[in-house]
Each structure stands twice: as C-alpha cells, then as structure tokens.
C-alpha cells in the first residue's frame, strides 16, 4: 500500500545488547471500511518488575501484551489480543557450570510466568466473551524439548515429563492448551533458520482455542527471504536477501462474523395436554449481535416415533426439511441465509401424543448454529417440556347408568 501509516509501540527493557520488543502496526483505513485497520490499541509490558530466586530481574525483555480492535473491509470488527515474547538465549544454557544452570532455571521461570499470564488472559471473559489470543516471538527453543528447557511446550500447556529436561517442568499451567501454529503447515516447511545446514525453528506462534474457533480463514506461512539464501549475502548492501538470520512468520487471519444466538423453548399455551391432543411448543430464536448471523440453522428433536413433528417457521425466509426419524425420535431442521441482530423469531412446533406418554413430561430439544461465530454457545440450546394427562372421561362412561 502507498501509505500504510505504520505506528510502533516499544517498551525499553534491560538487555545489555540494546535489544527491545516492539509492535509495528498499521493505522491506515481498511479498504472500504473508512476505519483504521487497528484501533483502540493498548500495549503494556508483562512482568517487567517480576523477580525469581536468582539474581537480577526475571526478564531482560519483558513480554509485551497488545489489545486492539481489528477493522475489516466489510465494516465488521473483531477483537485481538497478542503477547510478544523474547526469552533469554538458549546458547547460554548449555554446559555444566553453575552459571549455566542458573540460566536454565531463569528460562524455565520465564516460561512459567508467561504461561500463568496466558492462562489467565485466555480464560478472562468480557461480557461473557473470551478474546482470541496470539502468543508469538522468539522463544529461542525448538518446538520440542532440547533436554535442557522446553519453553515452548510449557507456555503451550503441553509440558513433558520432569525427567526429560534438566529443570523440573512437568506442571501444566495452561488450560485449554494453546495450539502451535507450525502444526498447521507441512512438516518440511516448519523452520525459521538454518544452523550449519540444519533446518530449525526457534521463533513460534501459539494460538488459543478461541483464536482458532473465531477464524473463518487461517493460514500460516514463513516468508523465505533469509534462511535459504547464502550467508555471504548478509553483509551485501546491494540485495535485501539475508538481511536477517531468520525468516519471518506470517499468520493470515480472517475472523468470522460474531453473532450471539440464544434460544428458548416453552409451551405454546397450557403446560399440559390430554392424550389425543397435540403437543404444542413455541421456540424463540434471537440474535444478540454484535453482527448479523449468516447461514443459520435450527434443529428440533422430539420423542415422536413416527415422524409426526410439524414446524412452522417465522417467515418465508426460512426453509424446513422433511421430518427425519431415527431411534424412535423425530428431527426437523430449518435454515435461513441470515439473521439480523436484536430481533426475535418465533417457531411453532406441534406433535402427536401416544398412550405411552401419559403421566410423563415430554421434552422438545432445540439447538441453533450458524457459520458465524457464537462466542457464548451455551444459550443456543434449549429444552421445553409438556405433561401428557389421561383423556377426559366422557359423560356416563364408567359410572352409574344415565337415566
């Protein structure tokens, strides 16, 4: 783009080499939306003053947490939370000296501190919605244990056995586990640098479960502009190749529209019906937003054994399939292309009664789903019940003769 209008957010750490962590983000308008690509950007260091049992602070380069709103070209928005990582170097943790052992424990404590923060952050709901979380940066560790410290898997919530590393690291700090982004690409492409001809990856991205669920498209790539080129080009000012030792990691992410669907099922009228009458329910479907839902489906299931389940949709915008019978139950599914926000949609459902239902509460189960993302899916399922009573006695039946 001619003018991406990049801005940066940097936190100056304590690294004696002068290395710091920073975000570079775009503020130019997202095409077609009229809003900046990223807004409401908030960046803060995590654990800048944290300590450990050894000398000095825990972090020379404290992780940087970012929270922002992403604006898409169609006018929709999505929240984004990220944590940028810069662990102490792995090279300083190899060897038998006491100083080296201290570096290993420090790297382990860095990973544990970060894992605790990540676990709290990914499970912290705002208005019942958890944020999609991305943890990325220089872990200076492989995707597996190197026998000394396993920083990646400690932060991901998949630590190995204590006996597999020189420091105890078997405690699981993260639930649910994070997902290694490299697992989404072919194994032969999972490297970021070359060391004496050996392909390796020490810079990683970890995705929260919410990040993956809230993604309509998710693609992981490594731009091959450094690692595969000859090292002699590193100091050649005439070419951009080999400007760094590692290839950058690119995550292309298209969030799903967010639409909170809720469903309620109640009796349509009296709470009980007599044998021979029809069970009548009313289901209310609502989209609580913040965006319109697309490709919406609602399924109704009844204990009716012979397919006698009648569903009347709210309007002609809905299409209901023929009843399907399986295992003495009947299901009807209704679909619509979209569902606007802040409106209720009533369905009327009716089914037959049978002698075996007398004296029982007969449930109708309903569930709603959509191609859009429902951040609180628990309220998109509901069950309503009706009691079936014996039929009313006819005048003169079973009693004294009628004169």
mmCIF file with all atom_site columns, N, CA and C in Angstrom, residues 315-351:
data_model
loop_
_atom_site.group_PDB
_atom_site.id
_atom_site.type_symbol
_atom_site.label_atom_id
_atom_site.label_alt_id
_atom_site.label_comp_id
_atom_site.label_asym_id
_atom_site.label_entity_id
_atom_site.label_seq_id
_atom_site.pdbx_PDB_ins_code
_atom_site.Cartn_x
_atom_site.Cartn_y
_atom_site.Cartn_z
_atom_site.occupancy
_atom_site.B_iso_or_equiv
_atom_site.pdbx_formal_charge
_atom_site.auth_seq_id
_atom_site.auth_comp_id
_atom_site.auth_asym_id
_atom_site.auth_atom_id
_atom_site.pdbx_PDB_model_num
ATOM 1   N N  . UNK A 1 315 ? -41.079 -17.051 9.013  1.00 0.00 ? 315 UNK A N  1
ATOM 2   C CA . UNK A 1 315 ? -41.393 -16.366 7.756  1.00 0.00 ? 315 UNK A CA 1
ATOM 3   C C  . UNK A 1 315 ? -40.943 -17.231 6.594  1.00 0.00 ? 315 UNK A C  1
ATOM 4   N N  . UNK A 1 316 ? -41.208 -16.727 5.399  1.00 0.00 ? 316 UNK A N  1
ATOM 5   C CA . UNK A 1 316 ? -40.818 -17.440 4.187  1.00 0.00 ? 316 UNK A CA 1
ATOM 6   C C  . UNK A 1 316 ? -39.310 -17.401 3.946  1.00 0.00 ? 316 UNK A C  1
ATOM 7   N N  . UNK A 1 317 ? -38.575 -16.642 4.746  1.00 0.00 ? 317 UNK A N  1
ATOM 8   C CA . UNK A 1 317 ? -37.118 -16.621 4.639  1.00 0.00 ? 317 UNK A CA 1
ATOM 9   C C  . UNK A 1 317 ? -36.508 -17.935 5.122  1.00 0.00 ? 317 UNK A C  1
ATOM 10  N N  . UNK A 1 318 ? -37.317 -18.730 5.812  1.00 0.00 ? 318 UNK A N  1
ATOM 11  C CA . UNK A 1 318 ? -36.837 -19.988 6.369  1.00 0.00 ? 318 UNK A CA 1
ATOM 12  C C  . UNK A 1 318 ? -37.323 -21.168 5.524  1.00 0.00 ? 318 UNK A C  1
ATOM 13  N N  . UNK A 1 319 ? -36.488 -22.194 5.451  1.00 0.00 ? 319 UNK A N  1
ATOM 14  C CA . UNK A 1 319 ? -36.832 -23.442 4.781  1.00 0.00 ? 319 UNK A CA 1
ATOM 15  C C  . UNK A 1 319 ? -36.677 -24.587 5.768  1.00 0.00 ? 319 UNK A C  1
ATOM 16  N N  . UNK A 1 320 ? -37.727 -25.386 5.934  1.00 0.00 ? 320 UNK A N  1
ATOM 17  C CA . UNK A 1 320 ? -37.684 -26.512 6.867  1.00 0.00 ? 320 UNK A CA 1
ATOM 18  C C  . UNK A 1 320 ? -37.705 -27.825 6.090  1.00 0.00 ? 320 UNK A C  1
ATOM 19  N N  . UNK A 1 321 ? -36.796 -28.710 6.441  1.00 0.00 ? 321 UNK A N  1
ATOM 20  C CA . UNK A 1 321 ? -36.708 -30.008 5.777  1.00 0.00 ? 321 UNK A CA 1
ATOM 21  C C  . UNK A 1 321 ? -37.807 -30.935 6.277  1.00 0.00 ? 321 UNK A C  1
ATOM 22  N N  . UNK A 1 322 ? -38.008 -32.024 5.557  1.00 0.00 ? 322 UNK A N  1
ATOM 23  C CA . UNK A 1 322 ? -38.990 -33.027 5.970  1.00 0.00 ? 322 UNK A CA 1
ATOM 24  C C  . UNK A 1 322 ? -38.526 -33.700 7.257  1.00 0.00 ? 322 UNK A C  1
ATOM 25  N N  . UNK A 1 323 ? -39.445 -34.153 8.103  1.00 0.00 ? 323 UNK A N  1
ATOM 26  C CA . UNK A 1 323 ? -39.060 -34.822 9.347  1.00 0.00 ? 323 UNK A CA 1
ATOM 27  C C  . UNK A 1 323 ? -38.199 -36.061 9.067  1.00 0.00 ? 323 UNK A C  1
ATOM 28  N N  . UNK A 1 324 ? -37.194 -36.257 9.898  1.00 0.00 ? 324 UNK A N  1
ATOM 29  C CA . UNK A 1 324 ? -36.322 -37.425 9.799  1.00 0.00 ? 324 UNK A CA 1
ATOM 30  C C  . UNK A 1 324 ? -36.477 -38.253 11.066 1.00 0.00 ? 324 UNK A C  1
ATOM 31  N N  . UNK A 1 325 ? -36.692 -39.556 10.906 1.00 0.00 ? 325 UNK A N  1
ATOM 32  C CA . UNK A 1 325 ? -36.942 -40.450 12.035 1.00 0.00 ? 325 UNK A CA 1
ATOM 33  C C  . UNK A 1 325 ? -35.725 -41.336 12.255 1.00 0.00 ? 325 UNK A C  1
ATOM 34  N N  . UNK A 1 326 ? -35.299 -41.431 13.517 1.00 0.00 ? 326 UNK A N  1
ATOM 35  C CA . UNK A 1 326 ? -34.179 -42.298 13.883 1.00 0.00 ? 326 UNK A CA 1
ATOM 36  C C  . UNK A 1 326 ? -34.278 -42.627 15.364 1.00 0.00 ? 326 UNK A C  1
ATOM 37  N N  . UNK A 1 327 ? -34.148 -43.915 15.692 1.00 0.00 ? 327 UNK A N  1
ATOM 38  C CA . UNK A 1 327 ? -34.151 -44.368 17.090 1.00 0.00 ? 327 UNK A CA 1
ATOM 39  C C  . UNK A 1 327 ? -35.363 -43.847 17.855 1.00 0.00 ? 327 UNK A C  1
ATOM 40  N N  . UNK A 1 328 ? -36.560 -44.001 17.259 1.00 0.00 ? 328 UNK A N  1
ATOM 41  C CA . UNK A 1 328 ? -37.811 -43.599 17.910 1.00 0.00 ? 328 UNK A CA 1
ATOM 42  C C  . UNK A 1 328 ? -37.861 -42.125 18.256 1.00 0.00 ? 328 UNK A C  1
ATOM 43  N N  . UNK A 1 329 ? -37.173 -41.310 17.492 1.00 0.00 ? 329 UNK A N  1
ATOM 44  C CA . UNK A 1 329 ? -37.218 -39.861 17.674 1.00 0.00 ? 329 UNK A CA 1
ATOM 45  C C  . UNK A 1 329 ? -37.322 -39.210 16.303 1.00 0.00 ? 329 UNK A C  1
ATOM 46  N N  . UNK A 1 330 ? -37.881 -38.010 16.260 1.00 0.00 ? 330 UNK A N  1
ATOM 47  C CA . UNK A 1 330 ? -38.064 -37.279 15.009 1.00 0.00 ? 330 UNK A CA 1
ATOM 48  C C  . UNK A 1 330 ? -37.356 -35.937 15.097 1.00 0.00 ? 330 UNK A C  1
ATOM 49  N N  . UNK A 1 331 ? -36.682 -35.580 14.014 1.00 0.00 ? 331 UNK A N  1
ATOM 50  C CA . UNK A 1 331 ? -35.933 -34.325 13.951 1.00 0.00 ? 331 UNK A CA 1
ATOM 51  C C  . UNK A 1 331 ? -36.360 -33.542 12.722 1.00 0.00 ? 331 UNK A C  1
ATOM 52  N N  . UNK A 1 332 ? -36.497 -32.225 12.889 1.00 0.00 ? 332 UNK A N  1
ATOM 53  C CA . UNK A 1 332 ? -36.762 -31.313 11.778 1.00 0.00 ? 332 UNK A CA 1
ATOM 54  C C  . UNK A 1 332 ? -35.737 -30.185 11.850 1.00 0.00 ? 332 UNK A C  1
ATOM 55  N N  . UNK A 1 333 ? -35.120 -29.882 10.705 1.00 0.00 ? 333 UNK A N  1
ATOM 56  C CA . UNK A 1 333 ? -34.108 -28.828 10.641 1.00 0.00 ? 333 UNK A CA 1
ATOM 57  C C  . UNK A 1 333 ? -34.595 -27.714 9.730  1.00 0.00 ? 333 UNK A C  1
ATOM 58  N N  . UNK A 1 334 ? -34.467 -26.464 10.197 1.00 0.00 ? 334 UNK A N  1
ATOM 59  C CA . UNK A 1 334 ? -34.852 -25.286 9.430  1.00 0.00 ? 334 UNK A CA 1
ATOM 60  C C  . UNK A 1 334 ? -33.632 -24.397 9.234  1.00 0.00 ? 334 UNK A C  1
ATOM 61  N N  . UNK A 1 335 ? -33.517 -23.790 8.069  1.00 0.00 ? 335 UNK A N  1
ATOM 62  C CA . UNK A 1 335 ? -32.353 -22.962 7.746  1.00 0.00 ? 335 UNK A CA 1
ATOM 63  C C  . UNK A 1 335 ? -32.781 -21.627 7.169  1.00 0.00 ? 335 UNK A C  1
ATOM 64  N N  . UNK A 1 336 ? -31.900 -20.637 7.342  1.00 0.00 ? 336 UNK A N  1
ATOM 65  C CA . UNK A 1 336 ? -32.091 -19.306 6.752  1.00 0.00 ? 336 UNK A CA 1
ATOM 66  C C  . UNK A 1 336 ? -30.725 -18.757 6.367  1.00 0.00 ? 336 UNK A C  1
ATOM 67  N N  . UNK A 1 337 ? -30.697 -17.893 5.359  1.00 0.00 ? 337 UNK A N  1
ATOM 68  C CA . UNK A 1 337 ? -29.424 -17.365 4.864  1.00 0.00 ? 337 UNK A CA 1
ATOM 69  C C  . UNK A 1 337 ? -28.770 -16.427 5.878  1.00 0.00 ? 337 UNK A C  1
ATOM 70  N N  . UNK A 1 338 ? -29.572 -15.668 6.612  1.00 0.00 ? 338 UNK A N  1
ATOM 71  C CA . UNK A 1 338 ? -29.014 -14.709 7.565  1.00 0.00 ? 338 UNK A CA 1
ATOM 72  C C  . UNK A 1 338 ? -30.031 -14.412 8.654  1.00 0.00 ? 338 UNK A C  1
ATOM 73  N N  . UNK A 1 339 ? -29.541 -13.773 9.709  1.00 0.00 ? 339 UNK A N  1
ATOM 74  C CA . UNK A 1 339 ? -30.398 -13.429 10.846 1.00 0.00 ? 339 UNK A CA 1
ATOM 75  C C  . UNK A 1 339 ? -29.937 -12.076 11.378 1.00 0.00 ? 339 UNK A C  1
ATOM 76  N N  . UNK A 1 340 ? -30.724 -11.006 11.171 1.00 0.00 ? 340 UNK A N  1
ATOM 77  C CA . UNK A 1 340 ? -30.348 -9.684  11.671 1.00 0.00 ? 340 UNK A CA 1
ATOM 78  C C  . UNK A 1 340 ? -30.277 -9.677  13.193 1.00 0.00 ? 340 UNK A C  1
ATOM 79  N N  . UNK A 1 341 ? -29.654 -8.641  13.707 1.00 0.00 ? 341 UNK A N  1
ATOM 80  C CA . UNK A 1 341 ? -29.462 -8.555  15.155 1.00 0.00 ? 341 UNK A CA 1
ATOM 81  C C  . UNK A 1 341 ? -30.682 -7.938  15.833 1.00 0.00 ? 341 UNK A C  1
ATOM 82  N N  . UNK A 1 342 ? -30.788 -8.239  17.130 1.00 0.00 ? 342 UNK A N  1
ATOM 83  C CA . UNK A 1 342 ? -31.779 -7.628  18.022 1.00 0.00 ? 342 UNK A CA 1
ATOM 84  C C  . UNK A 1 342 ? -33.210 -7.828  17.543 1.00 0.00 ? 342 UNK A C  1
ATOM 85  N N  . UNK A 1 343 ? -33.515 -9.041  17.134 1.00 0.00 ? 343 UNK A N  1
ATOM 86  C CA . UNK A 1 343 ? -34.890 -9.371  16.760 1.00 0.00 ? 343 UNK A CA 1
ATOM 87  C C  . UNK A 1 343 ? -35.183 -10.800 17.186 1.00 0.00 ? 343 UNK A C  1
ATOM 88  N N  . UNK A 1 344 ? -36.447 -11.045 17.597 1.00 0.00 ? 344 UNK A N  1
ATOM 89  C CA . UNK A 1 344 ? -36.860 -12.375 17.998 1.00 0.00 ? 344 UNK A CA 1
ATOM 90  C C  . UNK A 1 344 ? -37.629 -13.066 16.886 1.00 0.00 ? 344 UNK A C  1
ATOM 91  N N  . UNK A 1 345 ? -37.425 -14.348 16.746 1.00 0.00 ? 345 UNK A N  1
ATOM 92  C CA . UNK A 1 345 ? -38.046 -15.110 15.671 1.00 0.00 ? 345 UNK A CA 1
ATOM 93  C C  . UNK A 1 345 ? -38.766 -16.316 16.273 1.00 0.00 ? 345 UNK A C  1
ATOM 94  N N  . UNK A 1 346 ? -40.122 -16.346 16.195 1.00 0.00 ? 346 UNK A N  1
ATOM 95  C CA . UNK A 1 346 ? -40.878 -17.432 16.827 1.00 0.00 ? 346 UNK A CA 1
ATOM 96  C C  . UNK A 1 346 ? -41.098 -18.611 15.872 1.00 0.00 ? 346 UNK A C  1
ATOM 97  N N  . UNK A 1 347 ? -40.888 -19.809 16.373 1.00 0.00 ? 347 UNK A N  1
ATOM 98  C CA . UNK A 1 347 ? -41.226 -21.048 15.672 1.00 0.00 ? 347 UNK A CA 1
ATOM 99  C C  . UNK A 1 347 ? -42.363 -21.721 16.436 1.00 0.00 ? 347 UNK A C  1
ATOM 100 N N  . UNK A 1 348 ? -43.310 -22.273 15.717 1.00 0.00 ? 348 UNK A N  1
ATOM 101 C CA . UNK A 1 348 ? -44.377 -23.051 16.328 1.00 0.00 ? 348 UNK A CA 1
ATOM 102 C C  . UNK A 1 348 ? -44.172 -24.520 15.973 1.00 0.00 ? 348 UNK A C  1
ATOM 103 N N  . UNK A 1 349 ? -44.212 -25.370 17.002 1.00 0.00 ? 349 UNK A N  1
ATOM 104 C CA . UNK A 1 349 ? -43.935 -26.794 16.817 1.00 0.00 ? 349 UNK A CA 1
ATOM 105 C C  . UNK A 1 349 ? -45.085 -27.600 17.402 1.00 0.00 ? 349 UNK A C  1
ATOM 106 N N  . UNK A 1 350 ? -45.515 -28.616 16.674 1.00 0.00 ? 350 UNK A N  1
ATOM 107 C CA . UNK A 1 350 ? -46.616 -29.462 17.150 1.00 0.00 ? 350 UNK A CA 1
ATOM 108 C C  . UNK A 1 350 ? -46.302 -30.918 16.830 1.00 0.00 ? 350 UNK A C  1
ATOM 109 N N  . UNK A 1 351 ? -46.712 -31.823 17.734 1.00 0.00 ? 351 UNK A N  1
ATOM 110 C CA . UNK A 1 351 ? -46.528 -33.257 17.506 1.00 0.00 ? 351 UNK A CA 1
ATOM 111 C C  . UNK A 1 351 ? -47.647 -34.024 18.194 1.00 0.00 ? 351 UNK A C  1
#
